[in-house]
PDB file of C-alpha atoms and ligand atoms in Angstrom:
ATOM      1  CA  UNK H   1     -56.389 -25.054 -22.100  1.00  0.00           C
ATOM      2  CA  UNK H   2     -57.050 -24.139 -25.711  1.00  0.00           C
ATOM      3  CA  UNK H   3     -60.013 -22.491 -27.366  1.00  0.00           C
ATOM      4  CA  UNK H   4     -59.393 -22.665 -31.088  1.00  0.00           C
ATOM      5  CA  UNK H   5     -61.721 -22.877 -34.068  1.00  0.00           C
ATOM      6  CA  UNK H   6     -60.350 -24.453 -37.250  1.00  0.00           C
ATOM      7  CA  UNK H   7     -62.111 -23.492 -40.497  1.00  0.00           C
ATOM      8  CA  UNK H   8     -62.626 -27.111 -41.437  1.00  0.00           C
ATOM      9  CA  UNK H   9     -62.083 -30.613 -40.006  1.00  0.00           C
ATOM     10  CA  UNK H  10     -61.541 -33.220 -42.715  1.00  0.00           C
ATOM     11  CA  UNK H  11     -61.616 -36.983 -41.988  1.00  0.00           C
ATOM     12  CA  UNK H  12     -60.171 -38.760 -45.031  1.00  0.00           C
ATOM     13  CA  UNK H  13     -61.255 -42.302 -45.850  1.00  0.00           C
ATOM     14  CA  UNK H  14     -58.289 -43.393 -47.949  1.00  0.00           C
ATOM     15  CA  UNK H  15     -55.107 -42.074 -49.567  1.00  0.00           C
ATOM     16  CA  UNK H  16     -56.745 -40.524 -52.701  1.00  0.00           C
ATOM     17  CA  UNK H  17     -59.214 -38.789 -50.372  1.00  0.00           C
ATOM     18  CA  UNK H  18     -56.337 -37.484 -48.246  1.00  0.00           C
ATOM     19  CA  UNK H  19     -54.397 -36.250 -51.295  1.00  0.00           C
ATOM     20  CA  UNK H  20     -57.547 -34.461 -52.535  1.00  0.00           C
ATOM     21  CA  UNK H  21     -57.888 -32.836 -49.098  1.00  0.00           C
ATOM     22  CA  UNK H  22     -54.275 -31.623 -49.104  1.00  0.00           C
ATOM     23  CA  UNK H  23     -54.749 -30.107 -52.583  1.00  0.00           C
ATOM     24  CA  UNK H  24     -58.023 -28.422 -51.504  1.00  0.00           C
ATOM     25  CA  UNK H  25     -56.311 -26.850 -48.483  1.00  0.00           C
ATOM     26  CA  UNK H  26     -53.622 -25.517 -50.778  1.00  0.00           C
ATOM     27  CA  UNK H  27     -56.212 -24.075 -53.230  1.00  0.00           C
ATOM     28  CA  UNK H  28     -58.068 -22.464 -50.317  1.00  0.00           C
ATOM     29  CA  UNK H  29     -54.724 -21.180 -48.989  1.00  0.00           C
ATOM     30  CA  UNK H  30     -55.436 -22.617 -45.526  1.00  0.00           C
ATOM     31  CA  UNK H  31     -52.708 -23.822 -43.152  1.00  0.00           C
ATOM     32  CA  UNK H  32     -52.864 -27.611 -42.664  1.00  0.00           C
ATOM     33  CA  UNK H  33     -52.648 -29.349 -39.296  1.00  0.00           C
ATOM     34  CA  UNK H  34     -52.734 -33.101 -38.733  1.00  0.00           C
ATOM     35  CA  UNK H  35     -54.654 -34.568 -35.829  1.00  0.00           C
ATOM     36  CA  UNK H  36     -53.407 -37.961 -34.658  1.00  0.00           C
ATOM     37  CA  UNK H  37     -54.431 -38.714 -31.076  1.00  0.00           C
ATOM     38  CA  UNK H  38     -55.057 -35.038 -30.209  1.00  0.00           C
ATOM     39  CA  UNK H  39     -52.708 -35.150 -27.197  1.00  0.00           C
ATOM     40  CA  UNK H  40     -50.623 -32.103 -28.081  1.00  0.00           C
ATOM     41  CA  UNK H  41     -51.223 -29.795 -25.121  1.00  0.00           C
ATOM     42  CA  UNK H  42     -49.738 -26.975 -27.208  1.00  0.00           C
ATOM     43  CA  UNK H  43     -52.625 -27.460 -29.652  1.00  0.00           C
ATOM     44  CA  UNK H  44     -50.471 -28.165 -32.706  1.00  0.00           C
ATOM     45  CA  UNK H  45     -53.260 -30.259 -34.189  1.00  0.00           C
ATOM     46  CA  UNK H  46     -55.882 -27.505 -33.889  1.00  0.00           C
ATOM     47  CA  UNK H  47     -54.921 -24.150 -35.474  1.00  0.00           C
ATOM     48  CA  UNK H  48     -57.358 -21.229 -35.532  1.00  0.00           C
ATOM     49  CA  UNK H  49     -58.851 -20.880 -39.012  1.00  0.00           C
ATOM     50  CA  UNK H  50     -56.859 -23.865 -40.313  1.00  0.00           C
ATOM     51  CA  UNK H  51     -57.617 -27.030 -42.270  1.00  0.00           C
ATOM     52  CA  UNK H  52     -57.441 -29.944 -39.822  1.00  0.00           C
ATOM     53  CA  UNK H  53     -56.807 -33.377 -41.286  1.00  0.00           C
ATOM     54  CA  UNK H  54     -58.146 -35.739 -38.647  1.00  0.00           C
ATOM     55  CA  UNK H  55     -56.765 -39.282 -39.016  1.00  0.00           C
ATOM     56  CA  UNK H  56     -59.153 -40.855 -36.495  1.00  0.00           C
ATOM     57  CA  UNK H  57     -60.508 -43.242 -39.157  1.00  0.00           C
ATOM     58  CA  UNK H  58     -57.021 -44.679 -39.722  1.00  0.00           C
ATOM     59  CA  UNK H  59     -56.494 -46.974 -36.748  1.00  0.00           C
ATOM     60  CA  UNK H  60     -55.465 -50.318 -38.161  1.00  0.00           C
ATOM     61  CA  UNK H  61     -52.218 -51.997 -37.056  1.00  0.00           C
ATOM     62  CA  UNK H  62     -50.799 -55.195 -38.613  1.00  0.00           C
ATOM     63  CA  UNK H  63     -47.979 -57.335 -37.236  1.00  0.00           C
ATOM     64  CA  UNK H  64     -45.572 -59.660 -39.040  1.00  0.00           C
ATOM     65  CA  UNK H  65     -44.483 -61.886 -36.133  1.00  0.00           C
ATOM     66  CA  UNK H  66     -41.778 -63.658 -38.177  1.00  0.00           C
ATOM     67  CA  UNK H  67     -39.994 -60.423 -39.096  1.00  0.00           C
ATOM     68  CA  UNK H  68     -40.974 -58.752 -35.791  1.00  0.00           C
ATOM     69  CA  UNK H  69     -42.302 -55.722 -37.627  1.00  0.00           C
ATOM     70  CA  UNK H  70     -45.532 -53.720 -37.228  1.00  0.00           C
ATOM     71  CA  UNK H  71     -47.195 -51.479 -39.801  1.00  0.00           C
ATOM     72  CA  UNK H  72     -49.602 -49.013 -38.184  1.00  0.00           C
ATOM     73  CA  UNK H  73     -51.838 -46.423 -39.824  1.00  0.00           C
ATOM     74  CA  UNK H  74     -51.125 -42.780 -39.019  1.00  0.00           C
ATOM     75  CA  UNK H  75     -54.201 -42.298 -36.816  1.00  0.00           C
ATOM     76  CA  UNK H  76     -53.510 -45.255 -34.489  1.00  0.00           C
ATOM     77  CA  UNK H  77     -53.528 -44.691 -30.760  1.00  0.00           C
ATOM     78  CA  UNK H  78     -51.045 -46.545 -28.562  1.00  0.00           C
ATOM     79  CA  UNK H  79     -53.783 -49.016 -27.623  1.00  0.00           C
ATOM     80  CA  UNK H  80     -54.231 -50.068 -31.281  1.00  0.00           C
ATOM     81  CA  UNK H  81     -50.531 -50.826 -31.671  1.00  0.00           C
ATOM     82  CA  UNK H  82     -50.172 -52.457 -28.238  1.00  0.00           C
ATOM     83  CA  UNK H  83     -53.148 -54.786 -28.689  1.00  0.00           C
ATOM     84  CA  UNK H  84     -51.876 -55.893 -32.110  1.00  0.00           C
ATOM     85  CA  UNK H  85     -48.260 -56.488 -31.025  1.00  0.00           C
ATOM     86  CA  UNK H  86     -48.931 -58.066 -27.630  1.00  0.00           C
ATOM     87  CA  UNK H  87     -51.063 -60.778 -29.272  1.00  0.00           C
ATOM     88  CA  UNK H  88     -47.719 -62.117 -30.605  1.00  0.00           C
ATOM     89  CA  UNK H  89     -45.689 -61.539 -27.424  1.00  0.00           C
ATOM     90  CA  UNK H  90     -44.101 -58.491 -29.068  1.00  0.00           C
ATOM     91  CA  UNK H  91     -43.985 -54.773 -28.261  1.00  0.00           C
ATOM     92  CA  UNK H  92     -43.015 -51.472 -29.816  1.00  0.00           C
ATOM     93  CA  UNK H  93     -41.398 -48.952 -27.481  1.00  0.00           C
ATOM     94  CA  UNK H  94     -44.188 -46.362 -27.539  1.00  0.00           C
ATOM     95  CA  UNK H  95     -45.533 -44.367 -24.576  1.00  0.00           C
ATOM     96  CA  UNK H  96     -47.312 -44.805 -21.274  1.00  0.00           C
ATOM     97  CA  UNK H  97     -50.854 -43.482 -21.943  1.00  0.00           C
ATOM     98  CA  UNK H  98     -52.874 -45.791 -24.149  1.00  0.00           C
ATOM     99  CA  UNK H  99     -54.946 -43.039 -25.787  1.00  0.00           C
ATOM    100  CA  UNK H 100     -51.932 -41.036 -27.045  1.00  0.00           C
ATOM    101  CA  UNK H 101     -51.549 -40.949 -30.828  1.00  0.00           C
ATOM    102  CA  UNK H 102     -48.585 -42.891 -32.227  1.00  0.00           C
ATOM    103  CA  UNK H 103     -48.220 -40.048 -34.770  1.00  0.00           C
ATOM    104  CA  UNK H 104     -47.266 -37.128 -32.553  1.00  0.00           C
ATOM    105  CA  UNK H 105     -45.552 -39.435 -30.070  1.00  0.00           C
ATOM    106  CA  UNK H 106     -43.254 -41.171 -32.572  1.00  0.00           C
ATOM    107  CA  UNK H 107     -42.485 -38.038 -34.590  1.00  0.00           C
ATOM    108  CA  UNK H 108     -41.593 -36.222 -31.357  1.00  0.00           C
ATOM    109  CA  UNK H 109     -39.496 -39.002 -29.760  1.00  0.00           C
ATOM    110  CA  UNK H 110     -41.649 -41.215 -27.542  1.00  0.00           C
ATOM    111  CA  UNK H 111     -40.784 -42.319 -23.997  1.00  0.00           C
ATOM    112  CA  UNK H 112     -42.118 -45.689 -22.841  1.00  0.00           C
ATOM    113  CA  UNK H 113     -41.780 -48.133 -19.947  1.00  0.00           C
ATOM    114  CA  UNK H 114     -38.979 -49.889 -21.878  1.00  0.00           C
ATOM    115  CA  UNK H 115     -37.093 -46.774 -22.977  1.00  0.00           C
ATOM    116  CA  UNK H 116     -33.859 -47.857 -21.248  1.00  0.00           C
ATOM    117  CA  UNK H 117     -33.652 -51.193 -23.074  1.00  0.00           C
ATOM    118  CA  UNK H 118     -35.194 -50.201 -26.434  1.00  0.00           C
ATOM    119  CA  UNK H 119     -34.601 -46.463 -26.854  1.00  0.00           C
ATOM    120  CA  UNK H 120     -37.256 -43.977 -27.907  1.00  0.00           C
ATOM    121  CA  UNK H 121     -40.253 -44.837 -30.089  1.00  0.00           C
ATOM    122  CA  UNK H 122     -38.582 -42.991 -32.967  1.00  0.00           C
ATOM    123  CA  UNK H 123     -35.510 -45.272 -32.642  1.00  0.00           C
ATOM    124  CA  UNK H 124     -37.763 -48.222 -33.535  1.00  0.00           C
ATOM    125  CA  UNK H 125     -39.172 -46.409 -36.587  1.00  0.00           C
ATOM    126  CA  UNK H 126     -37.757 -48.171 -39.654  1.00  0.00           C
ATOM    127  CA  UNK H 127     -40.019 -46.777 -42.351  1.00  0.00           C
ATOM    128  CA  UNK H 128     -43.046 -44.648 -43.167  1.00  0.00           C
ATOM    129  CA  UNK H 129     -45.382 -43.591 -45.926  1.00  0.00           C
ATOM    130  CA  UNK H 130     -45.878 -39.828 -46.279  1.00  0.00           C
ATOM    131  CA  UNK H 131     -48.184 -37.523 -48.158  1.00  0.00           C
ATOM    132  CA  UNK H 132     -46.273 -34.307 -48.765  1.00  0.00           C
ATOM    133  CA  UNK H 133     -47.632 -30.751 -48.860  1.00  0.00           C
ATOM    134  CA  UNK H 134     -47.809 -30.907 -52.674  1.00  0.00           C
ATOM    135  CA  UNK H 135     -49.856 -34.124 -52.546  1.00  0.00           C
ATOM    136  CA  UNK H 136     -47.101 -36.626 -53.439  1.00  0.00           C
ATOM    137  CA  UNK H 137     -46.996 -40.088 -51.832  1.00  0.00           C
ATOM    138  CA  UNK H 138     -43.482 -40.942 -50.630  1.00  0.00           C
ATOM    139  CA  UNK H 139     -42.236 -44.265 -49.250  1.00  0.00           C
ATOM    140  CA  UNK H 140     -39.503 -43.673 -46.690  1.00  0.00           C
ATOM    141  CA  UNK H 141     -36.913 -46.097 -45.359  1.00  0.00           C
ATOM    142  CA  UNK H 142     -33.189 -46.215 -44.727  1.00  0.00           C
ATOM    143  CA  UNK H 143     -32.396 -47.410 -48.254  1.00  0.00           C
ATOM    144  CA  UNK H 144     -34.543 -44.967 -50.253  1.00  0.00           C
ATOM    145  CA  UNK H 145     -34.835 -41.792 -48.136  1.00  0.00           C
ATOM    146  CA  UNK H 146     -32.296 -41.961 -45.275  1.00  0.00           C
ATOM    147  CA  UNK H 147     -32.334 -38.198 -44.602  1.00  0.00           C
ATOM    148  CA  UNK H 148     -36.118 -38.060 -44.465  1.00  0.00           C
ATOM    149  CA  UNK H 149     -36.267 -41.069 -42.132  1.00  0.00           C
ATOM    150  CA  UNK H 150     -33.668 -39.371 -39.920  1.00  0.00           C
ATOM    151  CA  UNK H 151     -35.840 -36.218 -39.885  1.00  0.00           C
ATOM    152  CA  UNK H 152     -38.999 -38.139 -38.987  1.00  0.00           C
ATOM    153  CA  UNK H 153     -37.215 -39.602 -35.952  1.00  0.00           C
ATOM    154  CA  UNK H 154     -37.913 -36.638 -33.685  1.00  0.00           C
ATOM    155  CA  UNK H 155     -38.501 -33.827 -36.200  1.00  0.00           C
ATOM    156  CA  UNK H 156     -42.241 -33.602 -35.473  1.00  0.00           C
ATOM    157  CA  UNK H 157     -45.029 -33.354 -38.022  1.00  0.00           C
ATOM    158  CA  UNK H 158     -43.141 -30.961 -40.286  1.00  0.00           C
ATOM    159  CA  UNK H 159     -42.280 -33.181 -43.234  1.00  0.00           C
ATOM    160  CA  UNK H 160     -45.651 -34.428 -44.391  1.00  0.00           C
ATOM    161  CA  UNK H 161     -48.632 -36.435 -43.238  1.00  0.00           C
ATOM    162  CA  UNK H 162     -47.491 -39.867 -42.127  1.00  0.00           C
ATOM    163  CA  UNK H 163     -50.126 -42.304 -43.322  1.00  0.00           C
ATOM    164  CA  UNK H 164     -48.268 -45.421 -42.151  1.00  0.00           C
ATOM    165  CA  UNK H 165     -45.519 -46.080 -39.602  1.00  0.00           C
ATOM    166  CA  UNK H 166     -43.271 -49.161 -39.656  1.00  0.00           C
ATOM    167  CA  UNK H 167     -41.721 -50.277 -36.351  1.00  0.00           C
ATOM    168  CA  UNK H 168     -39.094 -52.785 -35.330  1.00  0.00           C
ATOM    169  CA  UNK H 169     -40.603 -54.839 -32.494  1.00  0.00           C
ATOM    170  CA  UNK H 170     -39.039 -56.507 -29.489  1.00  0.00           C
ATOM    171  CA  UNK H 171     -40.029 -59.709 -27.725  1.00  0.00           C
ATOM    172  CA  UNK H 172     -41.705 -58.845 -24.419  1.00  0.00           C
ATOM    173  CA  UNK H 173     -42.289 -61.098 -21.406  1.00  0.00           C
ATOM    174  CA  UNK H 174     -43.475 -60.510 -17.860  1.00  0.00           C
ATOM    175  CA  UNK H 175     -43.310 -57.049 -16.299  1.00  0.00           C
ATOM    176  CA  UNK H 176     -43.231 -56.013 -12.641  1.00  0.00           C
ATOM    177  CA  UNK H 177     -44.568 -52.506 -12.202  1.00  0.00           C
ATOM    178  CA  UNK H 178     -46.622 -49.938 -10.321  1.00  0.00           C
ATOM    179  CA  UNK H 179     -46.069 -46.993  -8.003  1.00  0.00           C
ATOM    180  CA  UNK H 180     -44.297 -46.105  -4.748  1.00  0.00           C
ATOM    181  CA  UNK H 181     -45.382 -43.098  -2.686  1.00  0.00           C
ATOM    182  CA  UNK H 182     -43.024 -41.351  -0.254  1.00  0.00           C
ATOM    183  CA  UNK H 183     -44.040 -38.677   2.239  1.00  0.00           C
ATOM    184  CA  UNK H 184     -41.380 -36.276   3.544  1.00  0.00           C
ATOM    185  CA  UNK H 185     -37.612 -36.703   2.956  1.00  0.00           C
ATOM    186  CA  UNK H 186     -38.230 -36.396  -0.797  1.00  0.00           C
ATOM    187  CA  UNK H 187     -34.749 -34.961  -1.447  1.00  0.00           C
ATOM    188  CA  UNK H 188     -33.232 -38.071   0.105  1.00  0.00           C
ATOM    189  CA  UNK H 189     -35.598 -40.323  -1.864  1.00  0.00           C
ATOM    190  CA  UNK H 190     -34.616 -38.592  -5.114  1.00  0.00           C
ATOM    191  CA  UNK H 191     -30.916 -38.906  -4.263  1.00  0.00           C
ATOM    192  CA  UNK H 192     -31.393 -42.675  -3.792  1.00  0.00           C
ATOM    193  CA  UNK H 193     -33.395 -42.859  -6.998  1.00  0.00           C
ATOM    194  CA  UNK H 194     -30.666 -41.140  -9.042  1.00  0.00           C
ATOM    195  CA  UNK H 195     -27.969 -43.469  -7.666  1.00  0.00           C
ATOM    196  CA  UNK H 196     -30.143 -46.514  -8.272  1.00  0.00           C
ATOM    197  CA  UNK H 197     -31.043 -45.384 -11.780  1.00  0.00           C
ATOM    198  CA  UNK H 198     -27.409 -44.723 -12.681  1.00  0.00           C
ATOM    199  CA  UNK H 199     -26.284 -48.229 -11.684  1.00  0.00           C
ATOM    200  CA  UNK H 200     -29.421 -50.209 -12.614  1.00  0.00           C
ATOM    201  CA  UNK H 201     -29.696 -52.625 -15.540  1.00  0.00           C
ATOM    202  CA  UNK H 202     -31.620 -51.396 -18.605  1.00  0.00           C
ATOM    203  CA  UNK H 203     -34.568 -53.556 -17.519  1.00  0.00           C
ATOM    204  CA  UNK H 204     -35.457 -50.905 -14.923  1.00  0.00           C
ATOM    205  CA  UNK H 205     -37.246 -47.645 -15.792  1.00  0.00           C
ATOM    206  CA  UNK H 206     -38.031 -45.192 -12.982  1.00  0.00           C
ATOM    207  CA  UNK H 207     -39.982 -41.941 -13.219  1.00  0.00           C
ATOM    208  CA  UNK H 208     -40.574 -39.552 -10.324  1.00  0.00           C
ATOM    209  CA  UNK H 209     -43.195 -36.851  -9.744  1.00  0.00           C
ATOM    210  CA  UNK H 210     -42.723 -34.542  -6.779  1.00  0.00           C
ATOM    211  CA  UNK H 211     -45.305 -32.123  -5.399  1.00  0.00           C
ATOM    212  CA  UNK H 212     -46.520 -30.488  -2.171  1.00  0.00           C
ATOM    213  CA  UNK H 213     -49.665 -31.448  -0.304  1.00  0.00           C
ATOM    214  CA  UNK H 214     -52.156 -28.703   0.675  1.00  0.00           C
ATOM    215  CA  UNK H 215     -50.402 -28.504   4.074  1.00  0.00           C
ATOM    216  CA  UNK H 216     -47.064 -27.989   2.288  1.00  0.00           C
ATOM    217  CA  UNK H 217     -45.614 -31.440   3.050  1.00  0.00           C
ATOM    218  CA  UNK H 218     -43.610 -32.925   0.163  1.00  0.00           C
ATOM    219  CA  UNK H 219     -44.726 -36.072  -1.659  1.00  0.00           C
ATOM    220  CA  UNK H 220     -42.788 -38.108  -4.202  1.00  0.00           C
ATOM    221  CA  UNK H 221     -44.458 -40.681  -6.434  1.00  0.00           C
ATOM    222  CA  UNK H 222     -42.083 -43.040  -8.211  1.00  0.00           C
ATOM    223  CA  UNK H 223     -43.384 -45.100 -11.127  1.00  0.00           C
ATOM    224  CA  UNK H 224     -41.491 -48.355 -11.498  1.00  0.00           C
ATOM    225  CA  UNK H 225     -41.350 -50.588 -14.572  1.00  0.00           C
ATOM    226  CA  UNK H 226     -39.158 -53.694 -14.445  1.00  0.00           C
ATOM    227  CA  UNK H 227     -38.828 -55.807 -17.574  1.00  0.00           C
ATOM    228  CA  UNK H 228     -38.581 -59.338 -16.197  1.00  0.00           C
ATOM    229  CA  UNK H 229     -39.679 -61.635 -13.382  1.00  0.00           C
ATOM    230  CA  UNK H 230     -40.982 -60.006 -10.210  1.00  0.00           C
ATOM    231  CA  UNK H 231     -38.385 -61.417  -7.765  1.00  0.00           C
ATOM    232  CA  UNK H 232     -35.540 -59.876  -9.773  1.00  0.00           C
ATOM    233  CA  UNK H 233     -37.535 -56.627  -9.970  1.00  0.00           C
ATOM    234  CA  UNK H 234     -38.078 -56.576  -6.205  1.00  0.00           C
ATOM    235  CA  UNK H 235     -34.352 -57.049  -5.662  1.00  0.00           C
ATOM    236  CA  UNK H 236     -33.499 -54.305  -8.165  1.00  0.00           C
ATOM    237  CA  UNK H 237     -35.482 -51.638  -6.289  1.00  0.00           C
ATOM    238  CA  UNK H 238     -34.936 -52.652  -2.667  1.00  0.00           C
ATOM    239  CA  UNK H 239     -32.928 -49.452  -2.071  1.00  0.00           C
ATOM    240  CA  UNK H 240     -36.191 -47.571  -2.670  1.00  0.00           C
ATOM    241  CA  UNK H 241     -38.675 -49.926  -1.010  1.00  0.00           C
ATOM    242  CA  UNK H 242     -36.548 -50.006   2.166  1.00  0.00           C
ATOM    243  CA  UNK H 243     -36.649 -46.199   2.512  1.00  0.00           C
ATOM    244  CA  UNK H 244     -38.376 -45.159   5.799  1.00  0.00           C
ATOM    245  CA  UNK H 245     -40.418 -42.432   4.026  1.00  0.00           C
ATOM    246  CA  UNK H 246     -42.294 -45.058   1.955  1.00  0.00           C
ATOM    247  CA  UNK H 247     -46.024 -44.861   2.787  1.00  0.00           C
ATOM    248  CA  UNK H 248     -47.589 -46.772  -0.088  1.00  0.00           C
ATOM    249  CA  UNK H 249     -46.359 -49.521  -2.411  1.00  0.00           C
ATOM    250  CA  UNK H 250     -48.471 -50.767  -5.259  1.00  0.00           C
ATOM    251  CA  UNK H 251     -46.213 -53.017  -7.320  1.00  0.00           C
ATOM    252  CA  UNK H 252     -47.240 -56.301  -8.905  1.00  0.00           C
ATOM    253  CA  UNK H 253     -46.388 -58.704 -11.711  1.00  0.00           C
ATOM    254  CA  UNK H 254     -48.320 -57.965 -14.900  1.00  0.00           C
ATOM    255  CA  UNK H 255     -48.312 -58.435 -18.642  1.00  0.00           C
ATOM    256  CA  UNK H 256     -47.094 -55.752 -21.056  1.00  0.00           C
ATOM    257  CA  UNK H 257     -50.686 -54.962 -22.043  1.00  0.00           C
ATOM    258  CA  UNK H 258     -51.763 -54.638 -18.395  1.00  0.00           C
ATOM    259  CA  UNK H 259     -48.897 -52.232 -17.806  1.00  0.00           C
ATOM    260  CA  UNK H 260     -49.836 -50.197 -20.879  1.00  0.00           C
ATOM    261  CA  UNK H 261     -53.419 -49.938 -19.556  1.00  0.00           C
ATOM    262  CA  UNK H 262     -52.341 -48.830 -16.065  1.00  0.00           C
ATOM    263  CA  UNK H 263     -52.717 -45.113 -16.848  1.00  0.00           C
ATOM    264  CA  UNK H 264     -56.382 -44.719 -17.645  1.00  0.00           C
ATOM    265  CA  UNK H 265     -57.228 -42.049 -20.253  1.00  0.00           C
ATOM    266  CA  UNK H 266     -58.003 -38.536 -19.062  1.00  0.00           C
ATOM    267  CA  UNK H 267     -61.311 -37.260 -20.443  1.00  0.00           C
ATOM    268  CA  UNK H 268     -60.786 -34.740 -23.254  1.00  0.00           C
ATOM    269  CA  UNK H 269     -62.144 -31.204 -22.835  1.00  0.00           C
ATOM    270  CA  UNK H 270     -61.229 -30.629 -19.169  1.00  0.00           C
ATOM    271  CA  UNK H 271     -60.083 -27.086 -18.365  1.00  0.00           C
TER     272      UNK H 271
HETATM  273  C1  FAD V   1     -52.008 -37.448 -20.974  1.00  0.00           C
HETATM  274  C2  FAD V   1     -50.751 -37.442 -21.814  1.00  0.00           C
HETATM  275  C3  FAD V   1     -49.836 -38.483 -21.660  1.00  0.00           C
HETATM  276  C4  FAD V   1     -48.657 -38.517 -22.414  1.00  0.00           C
HETATM  277  N1  FAD V   1     -47.779 -39.549 -22.219  1.00  0.00           N
HETATM  278  C5  FAD V   1     -46.647 -39.608 -22.948  1.00  0.00           C
HETATM  279  C6  FAD V   1     -45.716 -40.696 -22.790  1.00  0.00           C
HETATM  280  O1  FAD V   1     -45.907 -41.595 -21.988  1.00  0.00           O
HETATM  281  N2  FAD V   1     -44.601 -40.704 -23.559  1.00  0.00           N
HETATM  282  C7  FAD V   1     -44.337 -39.715 -24.461  1.00  0.00           C
HETATM  283  O2  FAD V   1     -43.315 -39.785 -25.135  1.00  0.00           O
HETATM  284  N3  FAD V   1     -45.186 -38.676 -24.625  1.00  0.00           N
HETATM  285  C8  FAD V   1     -46.318 -38.592 -23.897  1.00  0.00           C
HETATM  286  N4  FAD V   1     -47.175 -37.532 -24.055  1.00  0.00           N
HETATM  287  C9  FAD V   1     -46.829 -36.481 -25.020  1.00  0.00           C
HETATM  288  C10 FAD V   1     -47.339 -36.894 -26.412  1.00  0.00           C
HETATM  289  O3  FAD V   1     -46.524 -37.919 -26.931  1.00  0.00           O
HETATM  290  C11 FAD V   1     -47.274 -35.694 -27.385  1.00  0.00           C
HETATM  291  O4  FAD V   1     -48.147 -34.691 -26.939  1.00  0.00           O
HETATM  292  C12 FAD V   1     -47.634 -36.125 -28.806  1.00  0.00           C
HETATM  293  O5  FAD V   1     -47.371 -35.053 -29.690  1.00  0.00           O
HETATM  294  C13 FAD V   1     -49.085 -36.541 -28.920  1.00  0.00           C
HETATM  295  O6  FAD V   1     -49.333 -37.092 -30.170  1.00  0.00           O
HETATM  296  P1  FAD V   1     -50.834 -37.146 -30.730  1.00  0.00           P
HETATM  297  O7  FAD V   1     -50.797 -37.732 -32.099  1.00  0.00           O
HETATM  298  O8  FAD V   1     -51.739 -37.760 -29.714  1.00  0.00           O
HETATM  299  O9  FAD V   1     -51.175 -35.582 -30.737  1.00  0.00           O
HETATM  300  P2  FAD V   1     -51.789 -34.578 -31.817  1.00  0.00           P
HETATM  301  O10 FAD V   1     -52.218 -33.397 -31.002  1.00  0.00           O
HETATM  302  O11 FAD V   1     -52.823 -35.227 -32.667  1.00  0.00           O
HETATM  303  O12 FAD V   1     -50.535 -34.229 -32.717  1.00  0.00           O
HETATM  304  C14 FAD V   1     -49.355 -33.688 -32.173  1.00  0.00           C
HETATM  305  C15 FAD V   1     -48.435 -33.219 -33.300  1.00  0.00           C
HETATM  306  O13 FAD V   1     -48.050 -34.334 -34.109  1.00  0.00           O
HETATM  307  C16 FAD V   1     -48.469 -34.141 -35.459  1.00  0.00           C
HETATM  308  N5  FAD V   1     -48.968 -35.426 -35.983  1.00  0.00           N
HETATM  309  C17 FAD V   1     -49.759 -36.333 -35.355  1.00  0.00           C
HETATM  310  N6  FAD V   1     -49.981 -37.397 -36.141  1.00  0.00           N
HETATM  311  C18 FAD V   1     -49.315 -37.146 -37.304  1.00  0.00           C
HETATM  312  C19 FAD V   1     -49.156 -37.871 -38.523  1.00  0.00           C
HETATM  313  N7  FAD V   1     -49.720 -39.069 -38.712  1.00  0.00           N
HETATM  314  N8  FAD V   1     -48.415 -37.297 -39.503  1.00  0.00           N
HETATM  315  C20 FAD V   1     -47.827 -36.084 -39.329  1.00  0.00           C
HETATM  316  N9  FAD V   1     -47.932 -35.361 -38.201  1.00  0.00           N
HETATM  317  C21 FAD V   1     -48.670 -35.888 -37.205  1.00  0.00           C
HETATM  318  C22 FAD V   1     -49.577 -33.104 -35.381  1.00  0.00           C
HETATM  319  O14 FAD V   1     -49.711 -32.384 -36.558  1.00  0.00           O
HETATM  320  C23 FAD V   1     -49.110 -32.222 -34.241  1.00  0.00           C
HETATM  321  O15 FAD V   1     -48.138 -31.304 -34.698  1.00  0.00           O
HETATM  322  C24 FAD V   1     -48.377 -37.475 -23.341  1.00  0.00           C
HETATM  323  C25 FAD V   1     -49.293 -36.424 -23.503  1.00  0.00           C
HETATM  324  C26 FAD V   1     -50.473 -36.403 -22.757  1.00  0.00           C
HETATM  325  C27 FAD V   1     -51.446 -35.267 -22.947  1.00  0.00           C
END
């Protein structure tokens, strides 16, 4: 997709190292890009001739189960955060692919399997530590820097390098999830899905992909995530599972971590 050559890729060890890197980029007059999980298909983390700050060494996530808060380093992938939180029966609303970076995902919004009940990943962001373009270290929260926190919640990587994210967590129990495949009658399936989604409780999150087979016949794949026990989940989606165009159903009870691992990572470098 992209064929870019940065001038330099810098993997800082700690904050002083990172600050020194930012100052060097400024002295060399090179544009800085931050690489979190590297999932930006637009290539925002990999500018031609730029100074890439790669946070792949910064993947530690700590949880305070009493306060239901997680502190995660800026280079964490979803899997780092999910493994740390789920050990305490907690979750952050993050995303659906475990090798996505929490950095780009949170700063850009972040849509997860519990988006209807918990909002976007950026809604759960309660604080951050930033290194700014002039090398300053800034602690951000609602009390000290409300405008900056507001900007980080969806404003992208434009305000500094986030070295640490702080999230409000939610208690998470059993999930009932998987996929439904429909062949033909996809317009009717989507109409049912929209009605169901409009009236459903926030425990239900539905996502649909629609495409044509090689022979031109339409296919709809609906991803289902129900936050709760499986019998209530089955009842919540019976309008879809009773549709005559259903050809495949792959739904089962699972833990939050199993659901997060359902989408296996795509190998990097495919074109
Ligand atoms: C296979 C795949 C699955 C996806 N699934 C989901 C999903 O389920 N939900 C969803 O909401 N989105 C999803 N996305 C979109 C994804 O959230 C965005 O592409 C996001 O920007 C990726 O973040 P990253 O850190 O991995 O990417 P990167 O390419 O590393 O960075 C993306 C942008 O964020 C900036 N950035 C990253 N980390 C930091 C940091 N610590 N400080 C400052 N700036 C930073 C970078 O500079 C760059 O501008 C998916 C993308 C792919 C390719």
